[in-house]
């Protein structure tokens, strides 16, 4: 029996050790990323994220334009993706005929399987020419929005708008999947009670289903936000990569992730590299907070079902 | 206003006009139909473009030749395809055992405080931007050795696989009836043999699915490779050297100004997406046939 005990112990220890790799990795990632950016963080302090200088020759760096671009492109993506994601999830959970449910859910889910670099390729060669020749002139001239700060300036194509649209497509499947889950978690009786009281089908959704699923849906949206904040390749390929803050969505810009990806291979000195890594450390901190918030919100609703 | 609305429990005012309520309801329902249609459109557009542009530039020598300079006919991505397969192999060799082990732990220690914390942290790790994982691998595995390597790329990808594999393994083991485990223990099996040859074995198809999903996720990853595998214009399968990868090659061709290279990028993207879709669709059907519905 002794060998059996030894075997059991060896198994338990091995499996536990493998499980401990997960917290260890998370710890290592935080330590290494901060260590990589330390020279810049130490030199400029927390003000690094609010300064807008970016002078590789004189070693003067600040991440404000990248932080600004990250926030603007992600918010734009949420504004575009949320109605479509929630609408399509409502369609799938409430209205779709049975035979349509699986195929439509499958198509939306597949969006999540497309690699970022393929989105980027499509963005450069299809989306940007279309924006430049059709959408931007339409917004600026036909709708006469060209004088508003949001849509002013020349239409190059490479822009914050292009980044927001690509990001919206990329995060849509994540928001849709979580929303579908939490809608399915709303008890049937809730719907039946609303209908029995004489509500129309929309009133049932608005008054009985959505309030019940609300914090889960918000969790899904924040999860999508987490994806959008850290998305790299597709954004790098369409945003124009300019270290500037501009109010216009037609202007090129930077996000934190795209600045790192774009400048890493051509960074010339240690301080430049370190400044890029400090941007990475900031990105790590932001996405960590956003993800923790999202997990907490989703687990409050769907906890009994999925956790 | 008092004539046209009634106050229902909860304090919300509802218009008494039934026709108007029905119209509003119908309009909103139609809007959800439109949202669903609009949500599927991007996928259809992207796939249509990929097929139209990619098939034209895809010749047999795409799979067998090395990249050629602009203007020269008949270049391919043989080295990038080999490099991607190599990176997937390294990542799987490291990520799958650790992920499956962690999944076993999570399933068997279910409900304990440690398991809850590990599960939570695994979700956090899964949510980290891939570029952050790239920086981590660069600082730990590239910088000290002063050169990029396939091994560093594979490890970065493995870090991204572990949380996915761990969570799907846990879910799949949960589907194995407890009675099966109890029967094995009652027959005198030791705990470790019960776990490995009874429980893990019955959950195997599901775990294979999880592994495939994880491979599909990392096969197209680009950002971590910028800092680790780096890319290579030449043939290399040495783990200690920089290595080419399909996504890296697509990236550098896509941002170039040349039509020849754009055509190559479309062809590369078509091959990559075919690889990813075949893996993820087969993963989905593998589980569906066993458990009656897709799981992801």
Tab-separated table of N, CA, C and O in Angstrom, chain B residues 38-111:
chain	number	residue	atom	x	y	z
B	38	UNK	N	-26.632	42.643	-39.085
B	38	UNK	CA	-25.441	43.486	-39.174
B	38	UNK	C	-24.251	42.841	-38.480
B	38	UNK	O	-23.110	43.003	-38.905
B	39	UNK	N	-24.505	42.066	-37.414
B	39	UNK	CA	-23.410	41.444	-36.680
B	39	UNK	C	-22.755	40.336	-37.495
B	39	UNK	O	-21.586	40.014	-37.282
B	40	UNK	N	-23.505	39.739	-38.422
B	40	UNK	CA	-22.901	38.664	-39.220
B	40	UNK	C	-22.247	39.200	-40.494
B	40	UNK	O	-21.465	38.500	-41.119
B	41	UNK	N	-22.595	40.450	-40.870
B	41	UNK	CA	-22.056	40.999	-42.121
B	41	UNK	C	-20.526	41.106	-42.165
B	41	UNK	O	-19.922	40.712	-43.165
B	42	UNK	N	-19.860	41.640	-41.098
B	42	UNK	CA	-18.403	41.786	-41.201
B	42	UNK	C	-17.713	40.473	-41.524
B	42	UNK	O	-16.811	40.433	-42.372
B	43	UNK	N	-18.170	39.382	-40.901
B	43	UNK	CA	-17.537	38.090	-41.144
B	43	UNK	C	-17.678	37.712	-42.620
B	43	UNK	O	-16.717	37.277	-43.256
B	44	UNK	N	-18.887	37.907	-43.139
B	44	UNK	CA	-19.128	37.546	-44.533
B	44	UNK	C	-18.261	38.392	-45.468
B	44	UNK	O	-17.626	37.868	-46.390
B	45	UNK	N	-18.191	39.708	-45.204
B	45	UNK	CA	-17.340	40.589	-46.017
B	45	UNK	C	-15.878	40.141	-45.982
B	45	UNK	O	-15.213	40.041	-47.010
B	46	UNK	N	-15.377	39.912	-44.768
B	46	UNK	CA	-13.954	39.588	-44.615
B	46	UNK	C	-13.637	38.268	-45.315
B	46	UNK	O	-12.663	38.165	-46.064
B	47	UNK	N	-14.501	37.267	-45.096
B	47	UNK	CA	-14.241	35.971	-45.733
B	47	UNK	C	-14.330	36.087	-47.251
B	47	UNK	O	-13.526	35.503	-47.979
B	48	UNK	N	-15.305	36.872	-47.740
B	48	UNK	CA	-15.453	37.032	-49.193
B	48	UNK	C	-14.207	37.686	-49.783
B	48	UNK	O	-13.666	37.231	-50.803
B	49	UNK	N	-13.709	38.750	-49.138
B	49	UNK	CA	-12.495	39.410	-49.608
B	49	UNK	C	-11.300	38.468	-49.603
B	49	UNK	O	-10.504	38.437	-50.539
B	50	UNK	N	-11.185	37.697	-48.508
B	50	UNK	CA	-10.067	36.769	-48.387
B	50	UNK	C	-10.081	35.769	-49.530
B	50	UNK	O	-9.049	35.486	-50.139
B	51	UNK	N	-11.286	35.231	-49.804
B	51	UNK	CA	-11.375	34.225	-50.857
B	51	UNK	C	-11.057	34.840	-52.213
B	51	UNK	O	-10.266	34.304	-52.985
B	52	UNK	N	-11.672	36.017	-52.486
B	52	UNK	CA	-11.491	36.618	-53.801
B	52	UNK	C	-10.021	36.997	-54.035
B	52	UNK	O	-9.452	36.699	-55.075
B	53	UNK	N	-9.418	37.648	-53.042
B	53	UNK	CA	-8.042	38.127	-53.230
B	53	UNK	C	-7.030	37.000	-53.023
B	53	UNK	O	-5.986	36.984	-53.666
B	54	UNK	N	-7.351	36.107	-52.085
B	54	UNK	CA	-6.365	35.105	-51.693
B	54	UNK	C	-6.224	33.984	-52.704
B	54	UNK	O	-5.113	33.580	-53.036
B	55	UNK	N	-7.361	33.494	-53.206
B	55	UNK	CA	-7.306	32.338	-54.106
B	55	UNK	C	-6.483	32.669	-55.349
B	55	UNK	O	-5.680	31.864	-55.819
B	56	UNK	N	-6.646	33.917	-55.868
B	56	UNK	CA	-5.914	34.330	-57.060
B	56	UNK	C	-4.402	34.283	-56.875
B	56	UNK	O	-3.672	34.012	-57.811
B	57	UNK	N	-3.936	34.595	-55.651
B	57	UNK	CA	-2.485	34.659	-55.444
B	57	UNK	C	-1.919	33.375	-54.856
B	57	UNK	O	-0.750	33.308	-54.523
B	58	UNK	N	-2.771	32.386	-54.721
B	58	UNK	CA	-2.314	31.158	-54.072
B	58	UNK	C	-1.922	30.111	-55.113
B	58	UNK	O	-2.767	29.557	-55.793
B	59	UNK	N	-0.612	29.904	-55.271
B	59	UNK	CA	-0.143	28.867	-56.177
B	59	UNK	C	0.591	27.817	-55.349
B	59	UNK	O	0.896	28.039	-54.195
B	60	UNK	N	0.903	26.715	-56.014
B	60	UNK	CA	1.561	25.648	-55.251
B	60	UNK	C	2.897	26.121	-54.695
B	60	UNK	O	3.328	25.722	-53.630
B	61	UNK	N	3.578	27.033	-55.450
B	61	UNK	CA	4.898	27.443	-54.961
B	61	UNK	C	4.799	28.347	-53.725
B	61	UNK	O	5.800	28.625	-53.089
B	62	UNK	N	3.572	28.789	-53.404
B	62	UNK	CA	3.409	29.542	-52.163
B	62	UNK	C	3.830	28.686	-50.970
B	62	UNK	O	4.391	29.176	-50.000
B	63	UNK	N	3.566	27.387	-51.060
B	63	UNK	CA	3.868	26.481	-49.942
B	63	UNK	C	5.298	25.955	-49.991
B	63	UNK	O	5.794	25.429	-49.010
B	64	UNK	N	5.945	26.073	-51.176
B	64	UNK	CA	7.249	25.416	-51.316
B	64	UNK	C	8.417	26.388	-51.492
B	64	UNK	O	9.559	26.005	-51.305
B	65	UNK	N	8.128	27.674	-51.843
B	65	UNK	CA	9.247	28.594	-52.069
B	65	UNK	C	9.463	29.517	-50.892
B	65	UNK	O	8.596	29.705	-50.058
B	66	UNK	N	10.645	30.129	-50.927
B	66	UNK	CA	10.990	31.129	-49.924
B	66	UNK	C	10.507	32.490	-50.425
B	66	UNK	O	10.239	32.674	-51.598
B	67	UNK	N	10.418	33.476	-49.501
B	67	UNK	CA	10.029	34.822	-49.928
B	67	UNK	C	11.023	35.359	-50.951
B	67	UNK	O	12.218	35.104	-50.856
B	68	UNK	N	10.502	36.104	-51.953
B	68	UNK	CA	11.393	36.704	-52.945
B	68	UNK	C	11.253	38.221	-52.889
B	68	UNK	O	10.234	38.733	-52.436
B	69	UNK	N	12.274	38.943	-53.372
B	69	UNK	CA	12.195	40.406	-53.363
B	69	UNK	C	11.055	40.880	-54.258
B	69	UNK	O	10.595	40.136	-55.122
B	70	UNK	N	10.645	42.153	-54.040
B	70	UNK	CA	9.582	42.733	-54.859
B	70	UNK	C	9.941	42.626	-56.330
B	70	UNK	O	11.089	42.848	-56.707
B	71	UNK	N	8.960	42.282	-57.173
B	71	UNK	CA	9.183	42.265	-58.599
B	71	UNK	C	9.565	40.893	-59.124
B	71	UNK	O	9.362	40.600	-60.280
B	72	UNK	N	10.088	40.033	-58.258
B	72	UNK	CA	10.417	38.683	-58.725
B	72	UNK	C	9.206	37.794	-58.594
B	72	UNK	O	8.522	37.805	-57.564
B	73	UNK	N	8.942	37.017	-59.637
B	73	UNK	CA	7.774	36.158	-59.655
B	73	UNK	C	7.934	34.961	-58.724
B	73	UNK	O	9.041	34.507	-58.483
B	74	UNK	N	6.800	34.488	-58.196
B	74	UNK	CA	6.754	33.150	-57.620
B	74	UNK	C	7.340	32.955	-56.243
B	74	UNK	O	7.785	31.873	-55.925
B	75	UNK	N	7.357	34.014	-55.404
B	75	UNK	CA	7.804	33.799	-54.044
B	75	UNK	C	6.744	33.077	-53.230
B	75	UNK	O	5.580	33.025	-53.614
B	76	UNK	N	7.157	32.532	-52.094
B	76	UNK	CA	6.199	31.839	-51.240
B	76	UNK	C	6.510	32.079	-49.782
B	76	UNK	O	7.309	32.950	-49.450
B	77	UNK	N	5.862	31.324	-48.939
B	77	UNK	CA	6.065	31.492	-47.500
B	77	UNK	C	6.414	30.165	-46.832
B	77	UNK	O	6.003	29.905	-45.702
B	78	UNK	N	7.168	29.322	-47.541
B	78	UNK	CA	7.493	28.004	-46.993
B	78	UNK	C	8.105	28.125	-45.594
B	78	UNK	O	7.727	27.394	-44.669
B	79	UNK	N	9.045	29.081	-45.441
B	79	UNK	CA	9.713	29.210	-44.140
B	79	UNK	C	8.754	29.691	-43.059
B	79	UNK	O	8.836	29.259	-41.907
B	80	UNK	N	7.800	30.569	-43.447
B	80	UNK	CA	6.859	31.079	-42.456
B	80	UNK	C	5.873	29.999	-42.013
B	80	UNK	O	5.507	29.915	-40.842
B	81	UNK	N	5.464	29.161	-42.979
B	81	UNK	CA	4.541	28.076	-42.630
B	81	UNK	C	5.238	27.093	-41.693
B	81	UNK	O	4.695	26.706	-40.650
B	82	UNK	N	6.469	26.726	-42.039
B	82	UNK	CA	7.235	25.828	-41.169
B	82	UNK	C	7.449	26.464	-39.800
B	82	UNK	O	7.331	25.802	-38.765
B	83	UNK	N	7.736	27.771	-39.799
B	83	UNK	CA	7.981	28.458	-38.542
B	83	UNK	C	6.758	28.463	-37.647
B	83	UNK	O	6.853	28.224	-36.437
B	84	UNK	N	5.585	28.724	-38.245
B	84	UNK	CA	4.356	28.717	-37.453
B	84	UNK	C	4.089	27.331	-36.866
B	84	UNK	O	3.733	27.202	-35.697
B	85	UNK	N	4.303	26.282	-37.678
B	85	UNK	CA	4.096	24.924	-37.158
B	85	UNK	C	5.065	24.641	-36.005
B	85	UNK	O	4.695	24.048	-34.989
B	86	UNK	N	6.298	25.112	-36.177
B	86	UNK	CA	7.309	24.927	-35.135
B	86	UNK	C	6.906	25.648	-33.843
B	86	UNK	O	6.988	25.090	-32.746
B	87	UNK	N	6.454	26.900	-33.979
B	87	UNK	CA	6.053	27.675	-32.800
B	87	UNK	C	4.865	27.017	-32.098
B	87	UNK	O	4.814	26.945	-30.860
B	88	UNK	N	3.898	26.520	-32.900
B	88	UNK	CA	2.737	25.844	-32.304
B	88	UNK	C	3.187	24.603	-31.545
B	88	UNK	O	2.699	24.312	-30.455
B	89	UNK	N	4.174	23.876	-32.138
B	89	UNK	CA	4.659	22.659	-31.478
B	89	UNK	C	5.313	22.989	-30.131
B	89	UNK	O	5.019	22.349	-29.116
B	90	UNK	N	6.192	23.991	-30.130
B	90	UNK	CA	6.855	24.364	-28.874
B	90	UNK	C	5.816	24.797	-27.839
B	90	UNK	O	5.822	24.342	-26.686
B	91	UNK	N	4.866	25.663	-28.274
B	91	UNK	CA	3.866	26.172	-27.346
B	91	UNK	C	3.013	25.033	-26.781
B	91	UNK	O	2.721	24.998	-25.582
B	92	UNK	N	2.628	24.086	-27.640
B	92	UNK	CA	1.788	22.983	-27.177
B	92	UNK	C	2.549	22.072	-26.233
B	92	UNK	O	1.992	21.594	-25.237
B	93	UNK	N	3.831	21.828	-26.557
B	93	UNK	CA	4.628	20.922	-25.721
B	93	UNK	C	4.733	21.472	-24.300
B	93	UNK	O	4.775	20.719	-23.323
B	94	UNK	N	4.761	22.796	-24.171
B	94	UNK	CA	4.874	23.396	-22.831
B	94	UNK	C	3.495	23.684	-22.241
B	94	UNK	O	3.225	23.377	-21.089
B	95	UNK	N	2.616	24.246	-23.064
B	95	UNK	CA	1.339	24.744	-22.550
B	95	UNK	C	0.314	23.657	-22.246
B	95	UNK	O	-0.438	23.771	-21.283
B	96	UNK	N	0.272	22.588	-23.076
B	96	UNK	CA	-0.772	21.578	-22.874
B	96	UNK	C	-0.617	20.809	-21.559
B	96	UNK	O	-1.585	20.716	-20.804
B	97	UNK	N	0.570	20.252	-21.260
B	97	UNK	CA	0.673	19.502	-19.997
B	97	UNK	C	0.366	20.374	-18.781
B	97	UNK	O	-0.396	19.946	-17.897
B	98	UNK	N	0.908	21.593	-18.770
B	98	UNK	CA	0.667	22.467	-17.616
B	98	UNK	C	-0.812	22.841	-17.536
B	98	UNK	O	-1.423	22.795	-16.462
B	99	UNK	N	-1.400	23.166	-18.682
B	99	UNK	CA	-2.817	23.542	-18.703
B	99	UNK	C	-3.709	22.401	-18.242
B	99	UNK	O	-4.627	22.605	-17.434
B	100	UNK	N	-3.441	21.182	-18.736
B	100	UNK	CA	-4.264	20.035	-18.360
B	100	UNK	C	-4.080	19.713	-16.878
B	100	UNK	O	-5.045	19.456	-16.147
B	101	UNK	N	-2.826	19.786	-16.404
B	101	UNK	CA	-2.563	19.547	-14.981
B	101	UNK	C	-3.304	20.547	-14.114
B	101	UNK	O	-3.962	20.175	-13.129
B	102	UNK	N	-3.236	21.812	-14.492
B	102	UNK	CA	-3.932	22.849	-13.729
B	102	UNK	C	-5.439	22.615	-13.767
B	102	UNK	O	-6.131	22.798	-12.759
B	103	UNK	N	-5.952	22.155	-14.924
B	103	UNK	CA	-7.378	21.863	-15.050
B	103	UNK	C	-7.796	20.720	-14.135
B	103	UNK	O	-8.846	20.765	-13.488
B	104	UNK	N	-6.957	19.665	-14.060
B	104	UNK	CA	-7.230	18.542	-13.146
B	104	UNK	C	-7.306	19.038	-11.710
B	104	UNK	O	-8.211	18.673	-10.946
B	105	UNK	N	-6.339	19.898	-11.358
B	105	UNK	CA	-6.314	20.459	-10.001
B	105	UNK	C	-7.606	21.224	-9.716
B	105	UNK	O	-8.256	21.023	-8.687
B	106	UNK	N	-7.978	22.091	-10.668
B	106	UNK	CA	-9.182	22.911	-10.469
B	106	UNK	C	-10.424	22.036	-10.301
B	106	UNK	O	-11.284	22.319	-9.471
B	107	UNK	N	-10.508	20.944	-11.094
B	107	UNK	CA	-11.692	20.089	-11.018
B	107	UNK	C	-11.712	19.287	-9.721
B	107	UNK	O	-12.753	19.117	-9.089
B	108	UNK	N	-10.540	18.798	-9.305
B	108	UNK	CA	-10.512	17.922	-8.133
B	108	UNK	C	-10.558	18.684	-6.825
B	108	UNK	O	-11.026	18.176	-5.812
B	109	UNK	N	-10.046	19.926	-6.829
B	109	UNK	CA	-10.058	20.734	-5.604
B	109	UNK	C	-11.232	21.702	-5.610
B	109	UNK	O	-11.219	22.710	-4.906
B	110	UNK	N	-12.210	21.421	-6.468
B	110	UNK	CA	-13.347	22.310	-6.653
B	110	UNK	C	-13.956	22.760	-5.319
B	110	UNK	O	-14.181	21.956	-4.431
B	111	UNK	N	-14.204	24.069	-5.212
B	111	UNK	CA	-14.855	24.566	-3.998
B	111	UNK	C	-13.859	25.021	-2.940
B	111	UNK	O	-14.221	25.799	-2.053
